[in-house]
Short mmCIF file of N, CA and C in Angstrom, two decimals:
data_model
loop_
_atom_site.label_atom_id
_atom_site.label_comp_id
_atom_site.label_asym_id
_atom_site.label_seq_id
_atom_site.Cartn_x
_atom_site.Cartn_y
_atom_site.Cartn_z
N MET A 1 -18.10 -3.68 -20.36
CA MET A 1 -19.45 -3.20 -20.17
C MET A 1 -20.11 -3.84 -18.95
N LYS A 2 -19.82 -5.11 -18.73
CA LYS A 2 -20.38 -5.83 -17.59
C LYS A 2 -19.92 -5.21 -16.26
N ILE A 3 -18.68 -4.73 -16.23
CA ILE A 3 -18.13 -4.10 -15.03
C ILE A 3 -18.94 -2.86 -14.70
N TYR A 4 -19.24 -2.06 -15.72
CA TYR A 4 -19.98 -0.82 -15.50
C TYR A 4 -21.37 -1.11 -14.95
N LEU A 5 -22.01 -2.13 -15.49
CA LEU A 5 -23.35 -2.47 -15.03
C LEU A 5 -23.34 -2.87 -13.55
N LYS A 6 -22.32 -3.61 -13.14
CA LYS A 6 -22.20 -3.99 -11.73
C LYS A 6 -22.07 -2.75 -10.85
N LEU A 7 -21.22 -1.82 -11.28
CA LEU A 7 -21.03 -0.59 -10.51
C LEU A 7 -22.33 0.21 -10.44
N TYR A 8 -22.98 0.40 -11.58
CA TYR A 8 -24.22 1.16 -11.61
C TYR A 8 -25.32 0.51 -10.76
N LEU A 9 -25.42 -0.81 -10.83
CA LEU A 9 -26.43 -1.52 -10.04
C LEU A 9 -26.14 -1.37 -8.54
N LYS A 10 -24.89 -1.54 -8.16
CA LYS A 10 -24.48 -1.39 -6.77
C LYS A 10 -24.80 0.02 -6.26
N LEU A 11 -24.46 1.02 -7.04
CA LEU A 11 -24.74 2.41 -6.66
C LEU A 11 -26.24 2.66 -6.57
N PHE A 12 -26.98 2.18 -7.56
CA PHE A 12 -28.43 2.42 -7.59
C PHE A 12 -29.11 1.79 -6.38
N LEU A 13 -28.75 0.56 -6.06
CA LEU A 13 -29.40 -0.11 -4.93
C LEU A 13 -29.09 0.59 -3.61
N ARG A 14 -27.82 0.93 -3.40
CA ARG A 14 -27.45 1.61 -2.15
C ARG A 14 -28.04 3.01 -2.07
N ALA A 15 -27.89 3.78 -3.14
CA ALA A 15 -28.42 5.14 -3.14
C ALA A 15 -29.94 5.11 -3.13
N GLY A 16 -30.54 4.17 -3.84
CA GLY A 16 -31.99 4.06 -3.92
C GLY A 16 -32.61 3.81 -2.56
N ILE A 17 -32.04 2.90 -1.80
CA ILE A 17 -32.58 2.61 -0.48
C ILE A 17 -32.46 3.84 0.42
N PHE A 18 -31.31 4.49 0.39
CA PHE A 18 -31.11 5.68 1.21
C PHE A 18 -32.11 6.78 0.84
N PHE A 19 -32.17 7.12 -0.46
CA PHE A 19 -33.05 8.21 -0.89
C PHE A 19 -34.52 7.84 -0.72
N LEU A 20 -34.87 6.60 -0.95
CA LEU A 20 -36.25 6.15 -0.78
C LEU A 20 -36.70 6.37 0.66
N VAL A 21 -35.92 5.89 1.60
CA VAL A 21 -36.27 6.04 3.02
C VAL A 21 -36.29 7.52 3.40
N TYR A 22 -35.28 8.26 2.98
CA TYR A 22 -35.20 9.68 3.32
C TYR A 22 -36.42 10.44 2.81
N PHE A 23 -36.71 10.33 1.52
CA PHE A 23 -37.83 11.09 0.95
C PHE A 23 -39.18 10.57 1.43
N ALA A 24 -39.30 9.27 1.68
CA ALA A 24 -40.56 8.73 2.19
C ALA A 24 -40.86 9.31 3.57
N VAL A 25 -39.87 9.40 4.42
CA VAL A 25 -40.06 9.97 5.75
C VAL A 25 -40.42 11.45 5.66
N ILE A 26 -39.65 12.20 4.88
CA ILE A 26 -39.89 13.64 4.74
C ILE A 26 -41.29 13.90 4.17
N GLU A 27 -41.64 13.22 3.10
CA GLU A 27 -42.94 13.43 2.46
C GLU A 27 -44.09 12.92 3.32
N SER A 28 -43.88 11.84 4.07
CA SER A 28 -44.92 11.31 4.95
C SER A 28 -45.23 12.28 6.08
N ILE A 29 -44.22 12.95 6.59
CA ILE A 29 -44.43 13.95 7.64
C ILE A 29 -45.24 15.12 7.09
N GLU A 30 -44.92 15.49 5.88
CA GLU A 30 -45.56 16.66 5.27
C GLU A 30 -46.95 16.37 4.72
N HIS A 31 -47.15 15.20 4.07
CA HIS A 31 -48.41 14.91 3.36
C HIS A 31 -49.18 13.70 3.89
N GLY A 32 -48.74 13.08 4.93
CA GLY A 32 -49.39 11.87 5.41
C GLY A 32 -48.75 10.63 4.80
N PHE A 33 -49.00 9.49 5.42
CA PHE A 33 -48.28 8.27 5.03
C PHE A 33 -48.53 7.79 3.61
N PRO A 34 -49.76 7.55 3.17
CA PRO A 34 -49.92 6.96 1.81
C PRO A 34 -49.38 7.86 0.70
N LYS A 35 -49.74 9.13 0.74
CA LYS A 35 -49.28 10.04 -0.31
C LYS A 35 -47.77 10.27 -0.18
N GLY A 36 -47.29 10.40 1.04
CA GLY A 36 -45.86 10.61 1.28
C GLY A 36 -45.02 9.45 0.80
N LEU A 37 -45.53 8.23 1.01
CA LEU A 37 -44.81 7.04 0.58
C LEU A 37 -44.69 6.99 -0.94
N SER A 38 -45.78 7.27 -1.63
CA SER A 38 -45.73 7.23 -3.10
C SER A 38 -44.84 8.34 -3.65
N GLU A 39 -44.93 9.54 -3.10
CA GLU A 39 -44.07 10.63 -3.56
C GLU A 39 -42.61 10.37 -3.20
N GLY A 40 -42.41 9.82 -2.02
CA GLY A 40 -41.05 9.49 -1.58
C GLY A 40 -40.43 8.42 -2.46
N LEU A 41 -41.24 7.44 -2.86
CA LEU A 41 -40.78 6.38 -3.75
C LEU A 41 -40.33 6.97 -5.09
N PHE A 42 -41.17 7.81 -5.65
CA PHE A 42 -40.84 8.44 -6.93
C PHE A 42 -39.56 9.30 -6.81
N MET A 43 -39.50 10.16 -5.80
CA MET A 43 -38.34 11.04 -5.63
C MET A 43 -37.08 10.24 -5.32
N GLY A 44 -37.22 9.19 -4.52
CA GLY A 44 -36.07 8.35 -4.18
C GLY A 44 -35.49 7.66 -5.39
N ILE A 45 -36.35 7.11 -6.23
CA ILE A 45 -35.88 6.44 -7.44
C ILE A 45 -35.24 7.44 -8.39
N PHE A 46 -35.87 8.61 -8.54
CA PHE A 46 -35.31 9.65 -9.41
C PHE A 46 -33.92 10.09 -8.93
N MET A 47 -33.79 10.37 -7.64
CA MET A 47 -32.50 10.82 -7.10
C MET A 47 -31.45 9.71 -7.20
N ALA A 48 -31.82 8.48 -6.92
CA ALA A 48 -30.88 7.36 -7.01
C ALA A 48 -30.41 7.17 -8.44
N LEU A 49 -31.32 7.29 -9.39
CA LEU A 49 -30.97 7.14 -10.80
C LEU A 49 -30.02 8.26 -11.22
N TRP A 50 -30.33 9.48 -10.85
CA TRP A 50 -29.47 10.62 -11.19
C TRP A 50 -28.08 10.45 -10.58
N MET A 51 -28.03 10.11 -9.29
CA MET A 51 -26.75 9.95 -8.63
C MET A 51 -25.95 8.81 -9.24
N THR A 52 -26.62 7.71 -9.53
CA THR A 52 -25.96 6.56 -10.11
C THR A 52 -25.32 6.90 -11.45
N LEU A 53 -26.09 7.50 -12.33
CA LEU A 53 -25.58 7.81 -13.66
C LEU A 53 -24.50 8.89 -13.62
N PHE A 54 -24.72 9.94 -12.86
CA PHE A 54 -23.78 11.05 -12.82
C PHE A 54 -22.49 10.67 -12.08
N MET A 55 -22.62 10.25 -10.84
CA MET A 55 -21.44 9.94 -10.03
C MET A 55 -20.72 8.69 -10.53
N GLY A 56 -21.46 7.68 -10.94
CA GLY A 56 -20.85 6.48 -11.48
C GLY A 56 -20.04 6.76 -12.74
N SER A 57 -20.59 7.60 -13.61
CA SER A 57 -19.88 7.95 -14.84
C SER A 57 -18.62 8.75 -14.56
N LEU A 58 -18.69 9.66 -13.61
CA LEU A 58 -17.48 10.42 -13.22
C LEU A 58 -16.40 9.50 -12.67
N HIS A 59 -16.81 8.54 -11.87
CA HIS A 59 -15.87 7.58 -11.29
C HIS A 59 -15.20 6.74 -12.38
N ILE A 60 -16.00 6.21 -13.29
CA ILE A 60 -15.47 5.39 -14.38
C ILE A 60 -14.53 6.20 -15.26
N ARG A 61 -14.91 7.42 -15.56
CA ARG A 61 -14.07 8.30 -16.38
C ARG A 61 -12.73 8.56 -15.71
N ALA A 62 -12.75 8.79 -14.40
CA ALA A 62 -11.49 9.04 -13.67
C ALA A 62 -10.60 7.80 -13.69
N ILE A 63 -11.17 6.62 -13.49
CA ILE A 63 -10.39 5.38 -13.51
C ILE A 63 -9.76 5.18 -14.89
N ARG A 64 -10.52 5.41 -15.94
CA ARG A 64 -9.99 5.29 -17.31
C ARG A 64 -8.81 6.23 -17.52
N ARG A 65 -8.95 7.46 -17.04
CA ARG A 65 -7.89 8.47 -17.22
C ARG A 65 -6.62 8.06 -16.46
N ILE A 66 -6.78 7.62 -15.25
CA ILE A 66 -5.63 7.26 -14.41
C ILE A 66 -4.89 6.06 -14.97
N THR A 67 -5.63 5.07 -15.44
CA THR A 67 -5.01 3.82 -15.91
C THR A 67 -4.76 3.81 -17.40
N SER A 68 -5.02 4.90 -18.07
CA SER A 68 -4.88 5.00 -19.54
C SER A 68 -5.69 3.91 -20.25
N GLY A 69 -6.83 3.58 -19.68
CA GLY A 69 -7.73 2.60 -20.29
C GLY A 69 -7.38 1.15 -20.00
N LYS A 70 -6.29 0.90 -19.26
CA LYS A 70 -5.89 -0.48 -18.95
C LYS A 70 -6.17 -0.77 -17.48
N TYR A 71 -7.38 -1.17 -17.18
CA TYR A 71 -7.80 -1.41 -15.82
C TYR A 71 -8.50 -2.75 -15.74
N ASP A 72 -8.64 -3.24 -14.53
CA ASP A 72 -9.40 -4.47 -14.35
C ASP A 72 -10.65 -4.18 -13.52
N GLU A 73 -11.42 -5.18 -13.28
CA GLU A 73 -12.69 -5.03 -12.58
C GLU A 73 -12.50 -4.43 -11.18
N LYS A 74 -11.44 -4.83 -10.48
CA LYS A 74 -11.20 -4.31 -9.14
C LYS A 74 -10.96 -2.81 -9.14
N ASP A 75 -10.31 -2.28 -10.19
CA ASP A 75 -10.06 -0.84 -10.25
C ASP A 75 -11.36 -0.05 -10.31
N VAL A 76 -12.34 -0.56 -11.00
CA VAL A 76 -13.61 0.15 -11.18
C VAL A 76 -14.52 -0.03 -9.97
N LEU A 77 -14.60 -1.23 -9.45
CA LEU A 77 -15.56 -1.53 -8.39
C LEU A 77 -15.06 -1.24 -6.98
N SER A 78 -13.78 -1.09 -6.80
CA SER A 78 -13.23 -0.92 -5.46
C SER A 78 -12.76 0.51 -5.23
N VAL A 79 -12.81 0.93 -3.98
CA VAL A 79 -12.22 2.21 -3.61
C VAL A 79 -10.97 1.98 -2.75
N HIS A 80 -10.67 0.72 -2.46
CA HIS A 80 -9.45 0.37 -1.73
C HIS A 80 -8.48 -0.25 -2.74
N HIS A 81 -7.37 0.44 -2.95
CA HIS A 81 -6.41 -0.01 -3.96
C HIS A 81 -5.08 -0.35 -3.31
N ILE A 82 -4.50 -1.46 -3.79
CA ILE A 82 -3.21 -1.95 -3.28
C ILE A 82 -2.33 -2.29 -4.46
N ARG A 83 -1.09 -1.85 -4.42
CA ARG A 83 -0.10 -2.20 -5.44
C ARG A 83 1.21 -2.54 -4.71
N ASN A 84 1.95 -3.47 -5.30
CA ASN A 84 3.25 -3.88 -4.76
C ASN A 84 4.34 -3.59 -5.78
N ILE A 85 5.52 -3.32 -5.26
CA ILE A 85 6.68 -3.08 -6.12
C ILE A 85 7.93 -3.58 -5.38
N GLU A 86 8.84 -4.17 -6.15
CA GLU A 86 10.14 -4.57 -5.60
C GLU A 86 11.18 -3.62 -6.14
N LEU A 87 12.06 -3.17 -5.25
CA LEU A 87 13.10 -2.22 -5.63
C LEU A 87 14.47 -2.79 -5.33
N GLN A 88 15.42 -2.50 -6.18
CA GLN A 88 16.81 -2.92 -5.96
C GLN A 88 17.52 -1.84 -5.13
N LEU A 89 17.02 -1.63 -3.94
CA LEU A 89 17.55 -0.61 -3.03
C LEU A 89 17.58 -1.15 -1.61
N PRO A 90 18.49 -0.63 -0.78
CA PRO A 90 18.49 -1.03 0.62
C PRO A 90 17.23 -0.53 1.34
N TYR A 91 16.94 -1.15 2.44
CA TYR A 91 15.74 -0.87 3.23
C TYR A 91 15.65 0.61 3.61
N ASP A 92 16.71 1.16 4.18
CA ASP A 92 16.68 2.56 4.65
C ASP A 92 16.38 3.54 3.53
N LYS A 93 17.01 3.36 2.39
CA LYS A 93 16.80 4.24 1.24
C LYS A 93 15.35 4.14 0.75
N THR A 94 14.83 2.92 0.69
CA THR A 94 13.45 2.70 0.25
C THR A 94 12.47 3.35 1.21
N PHE A 95 12.70 3.19 2.49
CA PHE A 95 11.81 3.78 3.50
C PHE A 95 11.79 5.30 3.35
N ASP A 96 12.95 5.91 3.20
CA ASP A 96 13.03 7.37 3.03
C ASP A 96 12.34 7.82 1.74
N MET A 97 12.46 7.04 0.68
CA MET A 97 11.78 7.37 -0.57
C MET A 97 10.25 7.32 -0.40
N CYS A 98 9.77 6.36 0.36
CA CYS A 98 8.33 6.26 0.61
C CYS A 98 7.82 7.48 1.37
N VAL A 99 8.60 7.92 2.35
CA VAL A 99 8.23 9.13 3.09
C VAL A 99 8.20 10.32 2.14
N SER A 100 9.22 10.44 1.29
CA SER A 100 9.29 11.55 0.33
C SER A 100 8.15 11.51 -0.68
N SER A 101 7.74 10.31 -1.07
CA SER A 101 6.69 10.17 -2.10
C SER A 101 5.36 10.74 -1.63
N LEU A 102 5.13 10.76 -0.34
CA LEU A 102 3.85 11.26 0.18
C LEU A 102 3.70 12.77 -0.02
N SER A 103 4.81 13.46 -0.22
CA SER A 103 4.74 14.90 -0.47
C SER A 103 4.14 15.21 -1.85
N LEU A 104 4.05 14.21 -2.72
CA LEU A 104 3.43 14.40 -4.04
C LEU A 104 1.91 14.55 -3.94
N ILE A 105 1.34 14.10 -2.85
CA ILE A 105 -0.11 14.12 -2.67
C ILE A 105 -0.50 15.37 -1.89
N LYS A 106 -1.36 16.17 -2.48
CA LYS A 106 -1.80 17.40 -1.83
C LYS A 106 -2.57 17.10 -0.55
N LYS A 107 -2.36 17.92 0.45
CA LYS A 107 -3.04 17.82 1.75
C LYS A 107 -2.80 16.49 2.44
N CYS A 108 -1.63 15.92 2.21
CA CYS A 108 -1.27 14.64 2.82
C CYS A 108 -0.42 14.91 4.06
N LYS A 109 -0.83 14.32 5.17
CA LYS A 109 -0.09 14.48 6.42
C LYS A 109 0.26 13.11 6.98
N ILE A 110 1.53 12.91 7.27
CA ILE A 110 1.97 11.64 7.85
C ILE A 110 1.50 11.58 9.29
N GLN A 111 0.82 10.50 9.64
CA GLN A 111 0.32 10.32 10.99
C GLN A 111 1.19 9.38 11.82
N LYS A 112 1.76 8.40 11.14
CA LYS A 112 2.55 7.40 11.85
C LYS A 112 3.72 7.00 10.96
N GLU A 113 4.90 6.99 11.53
CA GLU A 113 6.09 6.61 10.79
C GLU A 113 6.91 5.69 11.69
N ASP A 114 6.91 4.41 11.39
CA ASP A 114 7.61 3.42 12.20
C ASP A 114 8.67 2.74 11.35
N HIS A 115 9.90 3.20 11.49
CA HIS A 115 11.02 2.70 10.68
C HIS A 115 11.29 1.22 10.95
N SER A 116 11.22 0.81 12.20
CA SER A 116 11.53 -0.59 12.54
C SER A 116 10.49 -1.56 11.98
N GLN A 117 9.22 -1.15 11.93
CA GLN A 117 8.16 -2.00 11.39
C GLN A 117 7.99 -1.80 9.88
N GLY A 118 8.58 -0.74 9.35
CA GLY A 118 8.48 -0.46 7.92
C GLY A 118 7.13 0.10 7.51
N GLU A 119 6.45 0.80 8.41
CA GLU A 119 5.12 1.32 8.11
C GLU A 119 5.07 2.84 8.16
N ILE A 120 4.42 3.38 7.15
CA ILE A 120 4.17 4.82 7.09
C ILE A 120 2.69 4.97 6.81
N GLN A 121 1.99 5.65 7.70
CA GLN A 121 0.56 5.87 7.52
C GLN A 121 0.32 7.36 7.41
N ALA A 122 -0.48 7.74 6.41
CA ALA A 122 -0.79 9.15 6.19
C ALA A 122 -2.28 9.30 5.95
N ARG A 123 -2.74 10.52 6.15
CA ARG A 123 -4.14 10.85 5.89
C ARG A 123 -4.18 12.00 4.89
N VAL A 124 -5.09 11.88 3.93
CA VAL A 124 -5.25 12.90 2.90
C VAL A 124 -6.64 13.52 3.05
N GLY A 125 -6.69 14.84 3.18
CA GLY A 125 -7.96 15.55 3.26
C GLY A 125 -8.72 15.27 4.54
N ILE A 126 -9.84 15.98 4.69
CA ILE A 126 -10.65 15.82 5.89
C ILE A 126 -12.13 15.55 5.58
N PHE A 127 -12.56 15.77 4.34
CA PHE A 127 -13.96 15.58 3.99
C PHE A 127 -14.36 14.11 4.18
N LEU A 128 -15.37 13.89 5.00
CA LEU A 128 -15.83 12.53 5.35
C LEU A 128 -14.68 11.66 5.84
N GLY A 129 -13.76 12.24 6.57
CA GLY A 129 -12.64 11.49 7.11
C GLY A 129 -11.45 11.39 6.20
N GLY A 130 -11.60 11.76 4.94
CA GLY A 130 -10.48 11.74 4.00
C GLY A 130 -10.13 10.33 3.55
N HIS A 131 -8.85 10.16 3.26
CA HIS A 131 -8.35 8.89 2.76
C HIS A 131 -7.12 8.49 3.58
N ILE A 132 -6.94 7.20 3.74
CA ILE A 132 -5.79 6.68 4.47
C ILE A 132 -4.84 6.02 3.48
N VAL A 133 -3.60 6.51 3.47
CA VAL A 133 -2.57 5.95 2.59
C VAL A 133 -1.57 5.24 3.48
N LEU A 134 -1.23 4.02 3.11
CA LEU A 134 -0.31 3.21 3.91
C LEU A 134 0.78 2.64 3.02
N CYS A 135 2.02 2.82 3.44
CA CYS A 135 3.17 2.21 2.76
C CYS A 135 3.81 1.22 3.73
N LYS A 136 3.99 -0.02 3.29
CA LYS A 136 4.66 -1.04 4.09
C LYS A 136 5.92 -1.46 3.36
N VAL A 137 7.05 -1.26 4.00
CA VAL A 137 8.34 -1.60 3.41
C VAL A 137 8.86 -2.85 4.11
N SER A 138 9.29 -3.83 3.33
CA SER A 138 9.87 -5.03 3.92
C SER A 138 11.17 -5.38 3.18
N LYS A 139 12.11 -5.84 3.95
CA LYS A 139 13.43 -6.17 3.43
C LYS A 139 13.42 -7.58 2.85
N ILE A 140 13.88 -7.71 1.62
CA ILE A 140 14.00 -9.03 0.99
C ILE A 140 15.43 -9.54 1.23
N ASP A 141 16.41 -8.72 0.90
CA ASP A 141 17.80 -8.97 1.25
C ASP A 141 18.48 -7.61 1.41
N ASP A 142 19.81 -7.58 1.50
CA ASP A 142 20.52 -6.33 1.79
C ASP A 142 20.27 -5.23 0.75
N ASN A 143 20.08 -5.59 -0.49
CA ASN A 143 19.91 -4.60 -1.55
C ASN A 143 18.59 -4.75 -2.31
N LYS A 144 17.61 -5.34 -1.67
CA LYS A 144 16.32 -5.52 -2.33
C LYS A 144 15.20 -5.38 -1.30
N THR A 145 14.19 -4.59 -1.66
CA THR A 145 13.06 -4.38 -0.76
C THR A 145 11.74 -4.50 -1.52
N LYS A 146 10.70 -4.76 -0.76
CA LYS A 146 9.35 -4.83 -1.30
C LYS A 146 8.53 -3.74 -0.63
N VAL A 147 7.73 -3.03 -1.43
CA VAL A 147 6.87 -1.99 -0.89
C VAL A 147 5.44 -2.30 -1.29
N GLU A 148 4.55 -2.29 -0.30
CA GLU A 148 3.12 -2.41 -0.55
C GLU A 148 2.50 -1.05 -0.26
N VAL A 149 1.85 -0.50 -1.26
CA VAL A 149 1.20 0.80 -1.13
C VAL A 149 -0.30 0.59 -1.21
N SER A 150 -1.03 1.11 -0.24
CA SER A 150 -2.48 0.99 -0.27
C SER A 150 -3.12 2.33 0.08
N SER A 151 -4.31 2.53 -0.44
CA SER A 151 -5.07 3.73 -0.15
C SER A 151 -6.54 3.37 -0.12
N LYS A 152 -7.25 3.90 0.87
CA LYS A 152 -8.67 3.62 1.01
C LYS A 152 -9.35 4.81 1.69
N PRO A 153 -10.66 4.92 1.52
CA PRO A 153 -11.38 6.00 2.20
C PRO A 153 -11.42 5.73 3.71
N ALA A 154 -11.32 6.79 4.49
CA ALA A 154 -11.44 6.64 5.94
C ALA A 154 -12.89 6.34 6.33
N PHE A 155 -13.83 6.81 5.52
CA PHE A 155 -15.26 6.56 5.75
C PHE A 155 -15.63 5.27 5.02
N ARG A 156 -15.79 4.20 5.75
CA ARG A 156 -15.94 2.86 5.16
C ARG A 156 -17.08 2.67 4.17
N PRO A 157 -18.25 3.29 4.37
CA PRO A 157 -19.34 3.04 3.41
C PRO A 157 -19.14 3.68 2.03
N THR A 158 -18.03 4.35 1.81
CA THR A 158 -17.78 5.00 0.53
C THR A 158 -17.83 3.98 -0.61
N LEU A 159 -18.62 4.27 -1.65
CA LEU A 159 -18.76 3.37 -2.79
C LEU A 159 -17.92 3.80 -3.99
N ILE A 160 -17.77 5.11 -4.18
CA ILE A 160 -16.98 5.63 -5.29
C ILE A 160 -16.14 6.79 -4.78
N ASP A 161 -15.00 6.99 -5.40
CA ASP A 161 -14.10 8.05 -4.95
C ASP A 161 -13.54 8.89 -6.10
N GLY A 162 -14.08 8.69 -7.26
CA GLY A 162 -13.59 9.45 -8.41
C GLY A 162 -12.15 9.12 -8.76
N GLY A 163 -11.70 7.94 -8.37
CA GLY A 163 -10.35 7.49 -8.70
C GLY A 163 -9.27 8.04 -7.79
N ARG A 164 -9.63 8.73 -6.71
CA ARG A 164 -8.62 9.35 -5.85
C ARG A 164 -7.65 8.34 -5.26
N ASN A 165 -8.19 7.28 -4.67
CA ASN A 165 -7.31 6.31 -4.02
C ASN A 165 -6.38 5.62 -5.01
N LEU A 166 -6.90 5.30 -6.17
CA LEU A 166 -6.05 4.70 -7.20
C LEU A 166 -4.97 5.69 -7.63
N SER A 167 -5.33 6.96 -7.76
CA SER A 167 -4.32 7.95 -8.19
C SER A 167 -3.24 8.13 -7.13
N TYR A 168 -3.60 8.08 -5.84
CA TYR A 168 -2.58 8.19 -4.78
C TYR A 168 -1.59 7.04 -4.87
N VAL A 169 -2.12 5.83 -5.02
CA VAL A 169 -1.26 4.65 -5.11
C VAL A 169 -0.36 4.73 -6.35
N MET A 170 -0.93 5.11 -7.47
CA MET A 170 -0.15 5.18 -8.71
C MET A 170 0.94 6.26 -8.64
N LYS A 171 0.65 7.40 -8.01
CA LYS A 171 1.66 8.45 -7.84
C LYS A 171 2.85 7.94 -7.05
N ILE A 172 2.57 7.24 -5.97
CA ILE A 172 3.65 6.72 -5.13
C ILE A 172 4.44 5.65 -5.87
N ILE A 173 3.76 4.72 -6.53
CA ILE A 173 4.44 3.67 -7.28
C ILE A 173 5.30 4.26 -8.40
N ASP A 174 4.75 5.22 -9.14
CA ASP A 174 5.52 5.87 -10.21
C ASP A 174 6.74 6.58 -9.68
N PHE A 175 6.59 7.25 -8.54
CA PHE A 175 7.74 7.92 -7.91
C PHE A 175 8.82 6.91 -7.54
N LEU A 176 8.43 5.80 -6.94
CA LEU A 176 9.40 4.78 -6.53
C LEU A 176 10.08 4.14 -7.75
N LYS A 177 9.34 3.93 -8.82
CA LYS A 177 9.93 3.34 -10.04
C LYS A 177 10.94 4.27 -10.67
N ASN A 178 10.66 5.56 -10.65
CA ASN A 178 11.50 6.52 -11.39
C ASN A 178 12.68 7.07 -10.59
N GLU A 179 12.74 6.79 -9.32
CA GLU A 179 13.86 7.32 -8.52
C GLU A 179 15.08 6.43 -8.63
#
């Protein structure tokens, strides 16, 4: 419950400041400064509260669904997700599997593929810059590799993503585990 309150408070403060300033300016232009400020304050708080409760609840619900209810504070509060996995496979095979795993994500396009550095960077979607998915493959020994999978919004101020980044990471990790 404490995790949810942190998320809701964070959303309310950020959204509240944005909507407060936005509506105060709009209403001040239309009705003059004192009346516009008071109406803008009321509308800003109302919109921030609505956005916080609605969008925050959708985000929490998505995280619960993706993790089957087993999540930690970072899963709920963060939109940048990182998971690591070790595979009993040679480097080349692991790298190719990581490239293949990106096809599981709709509208995912590989932007950079560097076999020697072990990096694959992809972009998902275009709305507000979309999301950046990164797979880093490193060789542990001849038949063992480590993969770090991360996903984050391309638009840095993003506060919630409805669990998209976590779902991208989990899809790739599940694919690598099951192959």
